[in-house]
Coordinates of C-alpha atoms (C1' of nucleotides) and ligand atoms in Angstrom, one line a residue:
Chain A
M24 CA 97.6 119.2 98.2
E25 CA 101.2 120.0 97.5
R26 CA 100.3 123.6 96.6
R27 CA 97.8 124.1 99.4
G28 CA 100.5 123.2 102.0
V29 CA 100.1 122.7 105.7
S30 CA 101.0 125.1 108.6
L31 CA 103.6 124.4 111.2
D32 CA 103.3 126.1 114.6
S33 CA 107.0 126.9 114.9
T34 CA 106.7 128.6 118.3
S35 CA 105.2 125.5 119.9
L36 CA 107.6 123.3 118.1
E37 CA 110.4 125.4 119.6
G38 CA 109.1 124.7 123.0
V39 CA 109.0 121.0 122.2
S40 CA 112.5 121.3 120.9
R41 CA 113.9 122.8 124.1
E42 CA 112.2 120.1 126.3
L43 CA 113.5 117.3 124.2
T44 CA 117.0 118.7 123.9
D45 CA 117.3 119.2 127.7
L46 CA 116.0 115.6 128.2
L47 CA 118.5 114.3 125.7
G48 CA 121.4 115.9 127.5
E49 CA 120.3 114.4 130.7
I50 CA 120.1 110.9 129.1
E51 CA 123.5 111.3 127.6
S52 CA 125.3 112.1 130.9
R53 CA 123.4 109.4 132.8
A54 CA 124.3 106.8 130.0
E55 CA 128.0 107.6 130.3
D56 CA 127.8 107.3 134.1
A57 CA 126.1 103.9 133.7
A58 CA 128.5 102.7 131.0
G59 CA 131.6 104.0 132.8
I60 CA 133.1 105.1 129.4
R61 CA 132.8 107.8 126.8
V62 CA 130.3 106.8 124.1
N63 CA 128.5 108.4 121.2
L64 CA 124.9 107.1 121.6
R65 CA 124.2 108.0 117.9
S66 CA 126.7 105.5 116.8
P67 CA 125.3 101.9 116.6
S68 CA 128.8 100.5 116.5
Q69 CA 129.9 102.3 119.6
V70 CA 126.7 101.3 121.4
S71 CA 127.2 97.7 120.4
S72 CA 130.8 97.7 121.7
V73 CA 129.6 99.1 125.0
L74 CA 126.7 96.6 125.3
F75 CA 128.5 93.4 124.2
D76 CA 132.2 94.0 124.9
H77 CA 132.4 96.6 127.7
L78 CA 129.4 95.4 129.7
G79 CA 129.5 91.8 128.5
L80 CA 125.7 91.6 127.8
P81 CA 124.5 88.6 125.7
R82 CA 124.3 89.1 121.9
I83 CA 120.7 88.4 121.0
G84 CA 120.3 89.3 117.3
R85 CA 122.3 90.0 114.3
T86 CA 122.2 92.7 111.7
G87 CA 122.0 92.0 108.0
K88 CA 125.8 91.8 107.8
G89 CA 126.1 89.5 110.8
A90 CA 127.2 91.9 113.4
A91 CA 125.5 92.0 116.9
S92 CA 122.4 94.2 116.6
S93 CA 121.4 96.8 119.2
D94 CA 118.0 97.6 117.7
A95 CA 114.8 98.2 119.7
T96 CA 113.8 94.6 120.0
V97 CA 117.2 93.6 121.2
L98 CA 117.2 96.4 123.8
Q99 CA 113.8 95.3 124.9
A100 CA 115.1 91.7 125.4
L101 CA 118.0 93.1 127.4
A102 CA 116.0 95.5 129.5
G103 CA 116.6 95.0 133.2
L104 CA 120.1 93.5 132.8
H105 CA 121.9 96.9 133.0
P106 CA 120.7 100.5 133.3
F107 CA 122.6 101.5 130.2
V108 CA 120.2 99.5 128.1
G109 CA 117.1 101.5 128.9
L110 CA 119.0 104.8 128.5
V111 CA 120.0 103.8 125.0
A112 CA 116.4 103.1 124.1
E113 CA 115.3 106.4 125.5
H114 CA 118.1 108.2 123.7
R115 CA 117.0 106.6 120.4
E116 CA 113.4 107.7 120.9
I117 CA 114.3 111.3 121.7
S118 CA 117.1 111.7 119.2
K119 CA 114.8 110.4 116.5
L120 CA 112.2 113.0 117.3
I121 CA 114.7 115.8 117.3
S122 CA 116.8 114.9 114.3
T123 CA 113.9 113.9 112.0
Y124 CA 111.1 116.2 113.0
V125 CA 111.7 118.9 115.6
G126 CA 115.1 119.9 114.2
K127 CA 114.2 119.5 110.5
L128 CA 110.6 120.5 109.9
P129 CA 111.2 124.3 110.3
S130 CA 113.7 124.3 107.5
F131 CA 110.9 123.1 105.1
V132 CA 108.7 126.1 105.8
S133 CA 108.5 128.1 102.6
P134 CA 109.7 131.7 102.8
V135 CA 107.1 132.5 100.2
T136 CA 104.0 130.9 101.7
G137 CA 105.0 130.3 105.3
L138 CA 103.8 126.7 104.9
I139 CA 105.2 123.2 104.4
H140 CA 104.7 121.9 100.9
T141 CA 105.6 118.2 100.8
S142 CA 105.9 116.2 97.6
F143 CA 103.3 113.4 97.1
N144 CA 105.1 110.9 94.8
Q145 CA 102.7 109.0 92.5
A146 CA 105.1 106.6 90.9
V147 CA 107.4 105.3 93.6
T148 CA 105.8 102.4 95.5
A149 CA 105.4 98.9 94.3
T150 CA 101.8 98.6 95.4
G151 CA 100.2 101.9 94.2
R152 CA 100.3 103.8 97.4
L153 CA 101.5 107.3 97.3
S154 CA 104.7 108.2 99.2
S155 CA 105.6 111.6 100.6
S156 CA 109.0 113.3 100.7
D157 CA 110.8 116.5 101.5
P158 CA 109.5 116.3 104.1
N159 CA 107.7 113.0 104.5
L160 CA 104.4 114.0 106.1
Q161 CA 103.1 110.4 106.1
N162 CA 105.2 109.4 109.1
I163 CA 104.6 112.2 111.6
P164 CA 104.8 110.7 115.1
I165 CA 101.6 109.7 117.0
R166 CA 102.6 106.7 119.1
T167 CA 104.3 108.3 122.1
E168 CA 103.2 111.2 124.1
R169 CA 106.3 113.2 123.1
G170 CA 105.6 112.4 119.5
R171 CA 102.0 113.5 119.8
E172 CA 103.3 116.9 120.8
I173 CA 104.9 117.2 117.4
R174 CA 101.7 116.2 115.6
R175 CA 99.9 118.9 117.6
C176 CA 102.0 121.5 115.8
F177 CA 100.4 120.8 112.4
G178 CA 97.5 123.0 111.4
A179 CA 95.3 124.2 108.5
P180 CA 97.1 126.3 105.8
R181 CA 94.9 129.3 106.3
A182 CA 94.7 131.1 109.7
G183 CA 91.4 130.4 111.5
D184 CA 90.6 127.2 109.5
V185 CA 90.5 123.8 111.0
L186 CA 91.8 120.4 109.9
V187 CA 89.3 117.7 109.1
S188 CA 90.5 114.1 109.2
A189 CA 88.9 111.0 107.8
D190 CA 90.5 107.6 108.3
Y191 CA 89.2 104.3 107.0
S192 CA 88.3 101.7 109.7
Q193 CA 90.5 98.5 109.5
I194 CA 90.9 99.1 105.8
E195 CA 93.1 96.2 104.7
L196 CA 91.2 93.7 106.9
R197 CA 88.0 94.8 105.1
V198 CA 89.7 94.5 101.7
L199 CA 90.9 91.0 102.7
A200 CA 87.4 90.1 103.8
H201 CA 86.2 91.2 100.3
L202 CA 88.9 89.2 98.5
A203 CA 88.9 86.1 100.7
G204 CA 85.5 84.7 99.9
G205 CA 82.6 84.1 102.3
G206 CA 83.6 83.4 105.9
A207 CA 83.8 84.5 109.4
L208 CA 85.7 87.7 108.6
R209 CA 83.1 88.8 106.0
R210 CA 80.3 88.0 108.4
A211 CA 82.0 89.9 111.2
Y212 CA 82.2 93.1 109.0
R213 CA 78.6 92.8 108.0
E214 CA 77.9 93.0 111.7
D215 CA 80.1 96.0 112.0
A216 CA 82.8 94.2 114.1
D217 CA 86.1 95.8 115.2
I218 CA 88.6 92.9 114.7
H219 CA 91.5 95.0 116.0
S220 CA 89.6 95.4 119.3
R221 CA 88.5 91.8 119.2
T222 CA 92.2 90.7 118.9
A223 CA 93.2 93.1 121.7
L224 CA 90.6 91.7 124.0
A225 CA 91.6 88.1 123.2
V226 CA 95.4 88.7 123.5
F227 CA 95.6 91.4 126.2
G228 CA 92.2 91.2 127.9
S229 CA 91.7 94.8 127.2
S230 CA 90.9 97.0 124.1
S231 CA 92.4 100.2 125.4
P232 CA 93.8 102.4 122.6
E233 CA 97.4 101.2 123.3
H234 CA 96.3 97.5 123.3
R235 CA 94.2 98.0 120.1
R236 CA 97.2 99.6 118.4
K237 CA 99.4 96.6 119.3
A238 CA 96.5 94.2 118.2
K239 CA 96.6 96.0 114.8
E240 CA 100.2 95.0 114.4
I241 CA 99.3 91.4 115.4
N242 CA 96.4 91.2 112.9
F243 CA 98.4 92.5 110.0
S244 CA 101.6 90.5 110.8
I245 CA 99.5 87.3 111.0
I246 CA 97.6 87.9 107.7
Y247 CA 100.9 88.7 105.9
G248 CA 102.6 85.6 107.2
V249 CA 104.5 86.2 110.4
S250 CA 106.3 83.3 112.0
A251 CA 105.6 82.1 115.6
H252 CA 109.1 83.3 116.4
G253 CA 108.6 86.8 114.9
L254 CA 105.2 87.2 116.7
A255 CA 106.7 85.9 120.0
Q256 CA 109.3 88.6 119.9
R257 CA 106.9 91.4 119.0
L258 CA 104.6 90.4 121.9
G259 CA 107.3 89.5 124.4
V260 CA 105.9 86.0 124.9
D261 CA 107.3 82.5 124.2
R262 CA 107.1 80.8 120.8
G263 CA 104.4 78.4 122.0
T264 CA 102.1 81.1 123.1
A265 CA 102.6 83.0 119.8
S266 CA 102.0 79.8 117.9
G267 CA 98.8 79.3 119.8
I268 CA 97.7 82.9 118.9
I269 CA 98.3 82.3 115.2
N270 CA 96.6 78.9 115.2
R271 CA 93.5 80.3 116.9
Y272 CA 93.5 83.2 114.4
F273 CA 93.4 80.9 111.4
A274 CA 90.9 78.6 113.2
A275 CA 88.6 81.6 113.6
Y276 CA 89.2 82.9 110.1
P277 CA 90.1 79.8 107.9
E278 CA 89.3 81.8 104.7
V279 CA 92.4 84.0 105.4
D280 CA 94.7 81.1 105.3
A281 CA 92.9 79.8 102.2
Y282 CA 93.1 83.2 100.5
F283 CA 96.9 83.4 101.1
R284 CA 97.4 80.1 99.3
S285 CA 95.1 80.9 96.5
C286 CA 96.6 84.3 96.0
V287 CA 100.0 82.8 95.8
A288 CA 98.9 80.1 93.4
E289 CA 97.4 82.6 91.0
T290 CA 100.3 84.9 91.2
E291 CA 102.6 82.0 90.4
S292 CA 100.6 80.8 87.4
R293 CA 100.1 84.3 85.9
G294 CA 103.5 85.7 86.9
E295 CA 101.8 88.8 88.4
T296 CA 99.1 89.8 90.8
R297 CA 96.3 92.4 90.2
T298 CA 94.5 94.7 92.6
I299 CA 90.8 95.3 92.6
L300 CA 91.1 98.0 90.0
G301 CA 93.6 96.0 87.9
R302 CA 97.0 97.5 89.0
R303 CA 99.6 94.8 88.3
R304 CA 102.8 93.9 90.0
L305 CA 105.0 91.4 88.3
F306 CA 106.4 88.3 90.1
R307 CA 108.0 86.7 87.2
N308 CA 110.3 84.4 89.2
L309 CA 108.0 83.3 91.9
A310 CA 107.6 80.0 90.1
S311 CA 111.3 79.3 90.1
A312 CA 112.0 80.7 93.6
R313 CA 112.9 78.4 96.4
G314 CA 113.3 78.5 100.2
N315 CA 113.2 81.8 102.0
T316 CA 113.3 83.8 98.8
R317 CA 110.1 82.1 97.7
K318 CA 108.5 82.5 101.1
S319 CA 109.4 86.2 101.0
M320 CA 107.9 86.6 97.5
E321 CA 104.7 84.9 98.6
R322 CA 104.2 87.4 101.4
M323 CA 105.0 90.3 99.0
A324 CA 102.4 89.0 96.5
V325 CA 99.6 88.7 99.1
N326 CA 100.4 92.1 100.7
T327 CA 100.6 93.8 97.3
T328 CA 97.1 92.6 96.4
V329 CA 95.5 93.8 99.6
Q330 CA 97.6 96.9 100.2
G331 CA 97.3 97.9 96.5
S332 CA 93.6 97.4 96.4
A333 CA 93.2 99.6 99.5
A334 CA 95.3 102.2 97.6
D335 CA 92.9 101.9 94.7
L336 CA 90.0 102.7 96.9
M337 CA 91.7 105.6 98.4
K338 CA 92.5 107.1 95.1
L339 CA 88.9 106.8 93.9
A340 CA 87.8 108.4 97.2
M341 CA 90.2 111.3 96.8
I342 CA 88.9 112.1 93.3
R343 CA 85.4 112.1 94.5
A344 CA 86.2 114.2 97.6
A345 CA 88.2 116.8 95.8
D346 CA 85.5 117.2 93.2
R347 CA 82.7 117.5 95.7
L348 CA 84.6 119.9 97.9
D349 CA 85.2 122.1 94.8
R350 CA 81.6 122.2 94.0
E351 CA 80.0 122.2 97.5
V352 CA 82.5 123.8 99.8
P353 CA 84.9 125.8 97.6
E354 CA 86.6 127.3 100.7
A355 CA 87.7 123.8 101.6
G356 CA 90.4 121.6 100.1
L357 CA 92.5 118.4 100.6
V358 CA 95.7 119.0 102.5
L359 CA 97.3 115.6 103.1
Q360 CA 96.9 111.9 102.4
V361 CA 98.3 109.3 104.7
H362 CA 97.5 106.0 102.9
D363 CA 94.0 105.4 104.3
E364 CA 93.5 108.9 105.8
I365 CA 92.5 112.1 104.1
V366 CA 93.1 115.5 105.8
A367 CA 91.2 118.5 104.5
S368 CA 91.0 122.1 105.7
C369 CA 88.1 124.5 105.9
P370 CA 86.5 127.3 108.0
P371 CA 85.3 125.9 111.4
G372 CA 81.7 126.4 110.5
R373 CA 82.0 124.0 107.6
A374 CA 83.9 121.2 109.4
E375 CA 80.9 119.0 109.8
D376 CA 79.9 119.3 106.2
V377 CA 83.4 118.6 105.0
A378 CA 83.7 115.6 107.3
G379 CA 80.4 114.3 105.8
I380 CA 81.8 114.7 102.3
L381 CA 85.0 113.0 103.1
R382 CA 83.0 110.1 104.8
E383 CA 80.7 109.6 101.9
S384 CA 83.5 109.8 99.3
M385 CA 85.5 107.2 101.2
E386 CA 82.7 104.9 102.3
G387 CA 81.2 105.0 98.8
A388 CA 84.4 104.8 96.8
Y389 CA 83.7 101.3 95.6
R390 CA 81.2 98.6 96.4
L391 CA 82.8 95.7 98.2
E392 CA 81.3 92.5 99.7
V393 CA 81.7 94.2 103.1
P394 CA 80.8 97.8 104.1
L395 CA 83.5 100.5 104.3
R396 CA 83.5 102.6 107.4
V397 CA 85.3 105.9 108.2
E398 CA 86.2 107.7 111.4
T399 CA 86.1 111.5 111.2
G400 CA 87.2 114.3 113.4
W401 CA 88.3 117.9 113.2
G402 CA 90.1 120.5 115.2
E403 CA 92.7 123.3 115.3
N404 CA 95.5 120.8 114.8
W405 CA 96.2 117.4 113.3
L406 CA 96.2 115.6 116.7
E407 CA 92.8 116.9 117.6
A408 CA 91.5 116.1 114.2
H409 CA 92.8 112.6 114.0
G410 CA 93.6 111.6 117.6
Chain B
dC16 C1' 133.5 118.1 100.4
dC17 C1' 130.4 114.5 98.6
dG18 C1' 128.1 110.0 98.0
dC19 C1' 127.4 105.4 99.5
dC20 C1' 126.4 101.7 102.8
dG21 C1' 124.8 99.9 107.1
dT22 C1' 121.9 100.5 110.9
dG23 C1' 118.0 102.0 113.1
dC24 C1' 113.2 103.9 113.5
dC25 C1' 109.1 107.0 112.4
dA26 C1' 104.4 106.1 110.0
dC27 C1' 100.6 103.5 107.5
Chain C
dA17 C1' 117.0 89.7 114.8
dA18 C1' 113.6 86.6 113.3
dA19 C1' 109.4 83.8 107.4
dC20 C1' 104.5 90.4 108.3
dG21 C1' 104.4 94.2 104.1
dT22 C1' 104.8 99.4 102.1
dG23 C1' 107.5 103.7 102.5
dG24 C1' 111.4 108.2 103.9
dC25 C1' 115.1 109.7 106.4
dA26 C1' 119.0 110.6 110.0
dC27 C1' 123.3 109.3 111.5
dG28 C1' 128.1 107.2 111.7
dG29 C1' 131.6 105.3 109.2
dC30 C1' 134.2 105.1 105.2
dG31 C1' 136.1 106.0 100.7
dG32 C1' 136.6 108.9 96.6
Ligands
LIG3 N1 101.5 94.9 106.9 C1 101.2 95.9 107.7 N2 100.3 96.9 107.3 C2 100.0 97.8 108.1 C3 100.6 98.0 109.4 N3 100.1 99.1 110.0 C4 99.3 99.6 109.1 N4 99.2 98.9 108.0 C5 98.3 99.1 106.8 C6 97.1 98.2 107.0 C7 96.1 99.2 107.6 O1 94.7 98.8 107.3 C8 96.4 100.4 106.9 C9 96.0 101.7 107.5 O2 96.6 101.8 108.8 P1 95.7 102.3 110.1 O3 96.7 102.7 111.2 O4 94.8 103.4 109.7 O5 95.0 101.0 110.6 P2 93.6 100.4 110.3 O6 92.9 101.2 109.2 O7 93.7 99.0 110.0 O8 92.8 100.6 111.6 P3 92.0 101.8 112.2 O9 90.5 101.3 112.3 O10 92.1 103.0 111.3 O11 92.6 102.1 113.6 O12 97.9 100.4 106.8 C10 101.6 97.0 109.8 O13 102.2 97.0 110.9 N5 101.9 96.0 108.9
LIG4 MN1 92.6 103.3 109.2
LIG5 MN1 95.3 105.5 109.0

DNA sequence: CCGCCGTGCCAC
DNA sequence: AAACGTGGCACGGCGG
């Protein structure tokens, strides 16, 4: 994957850059008008002094060091109190896209190949996932419309080829259903349910793509131990409402709560946890940990077991997919891995075959108590293939 | 000039 | 920000 590389449409990216840069300048001048004072919006300390000293807005949250925070959740809570708040939020969105992606990615294009060659690090994460660096191609934007314009600029390494994407459906929830013993979650997946959509419908009354995406965050935050307070802030509802959502979740899937406790107990007694394929992560001081430190380690232990097992499956799938492509579609090859997604490239006429091979490799990676499902797509660029 | 820390935010 | 987790990275601020 590293050697094969991925192409970046620098011309289109240049267009995105000009639009975002213009927009950012507009935001900066409007923000200074709103604040009535000169301010560098890239400086959290300057933004905080405008928000909380100059404008006198309430301090809502604190940073790790105890200073007043101005992060996105705080800005969300302050929205409507002063026009400066929304301008800071918008500035953060646009400046992030420029500084991390639009302004940086072109410098990673190799003068030799004309492609971007990331590093996929195999011994960095604590759970067995890969990571990607220089540049990180596992966090290319997709959430906002402006971000999607960036994703649209990624294409197959060979001109004329297409990208083929295959992404596991609800992967860690399926792994959890496997690990958590018989129950409603396992039954749901045997009936091919979409729990993300189910949660979206229950919480928002809609399963639109945006609501499903938010429901995903709700589902994973709940299974990994979110507090009513934390969920309330994420959803913008009061603690009572959030508490009700969590309680209904565990009432519907009591085996999830039971698994959390049993996983913690086993990790404590063995001093380690193991994934489905036997990858170990040590938790030698869980047994002696107390208070918030212990709670935090408990969440890490459960997450490691599930996330690490999902990473196991993905690695098996990649071995099989690479081998089959080699034999069956030699003009195709793996290009990227994004935790539960494989991106390959091939001539357009072979896209359907390649998608089938990726699907079979991933769905058949390992037999679980629930079926594994994969969504595939292809197109000229990554957004078309994945989106 | 360089490296570190704190803060913040992108993705899964 | 907070009792979801796993990452990488940019910037400002500061000190060597
Ligand atoms: N703890 C935690 N894990 C997450 C979060 N977002 C994603 N993940 C993990 C769990 C997911 O199963 C896995 C793959 O992410 P995806 O975006 O592909 O979501 P998922 O496969 O669950 O749903 P999908 O059917 O592909 O839309 O990454 C999160 O906010 N918190
Ligand atoms: Mn997925
Ligand atoms: Mn995915």
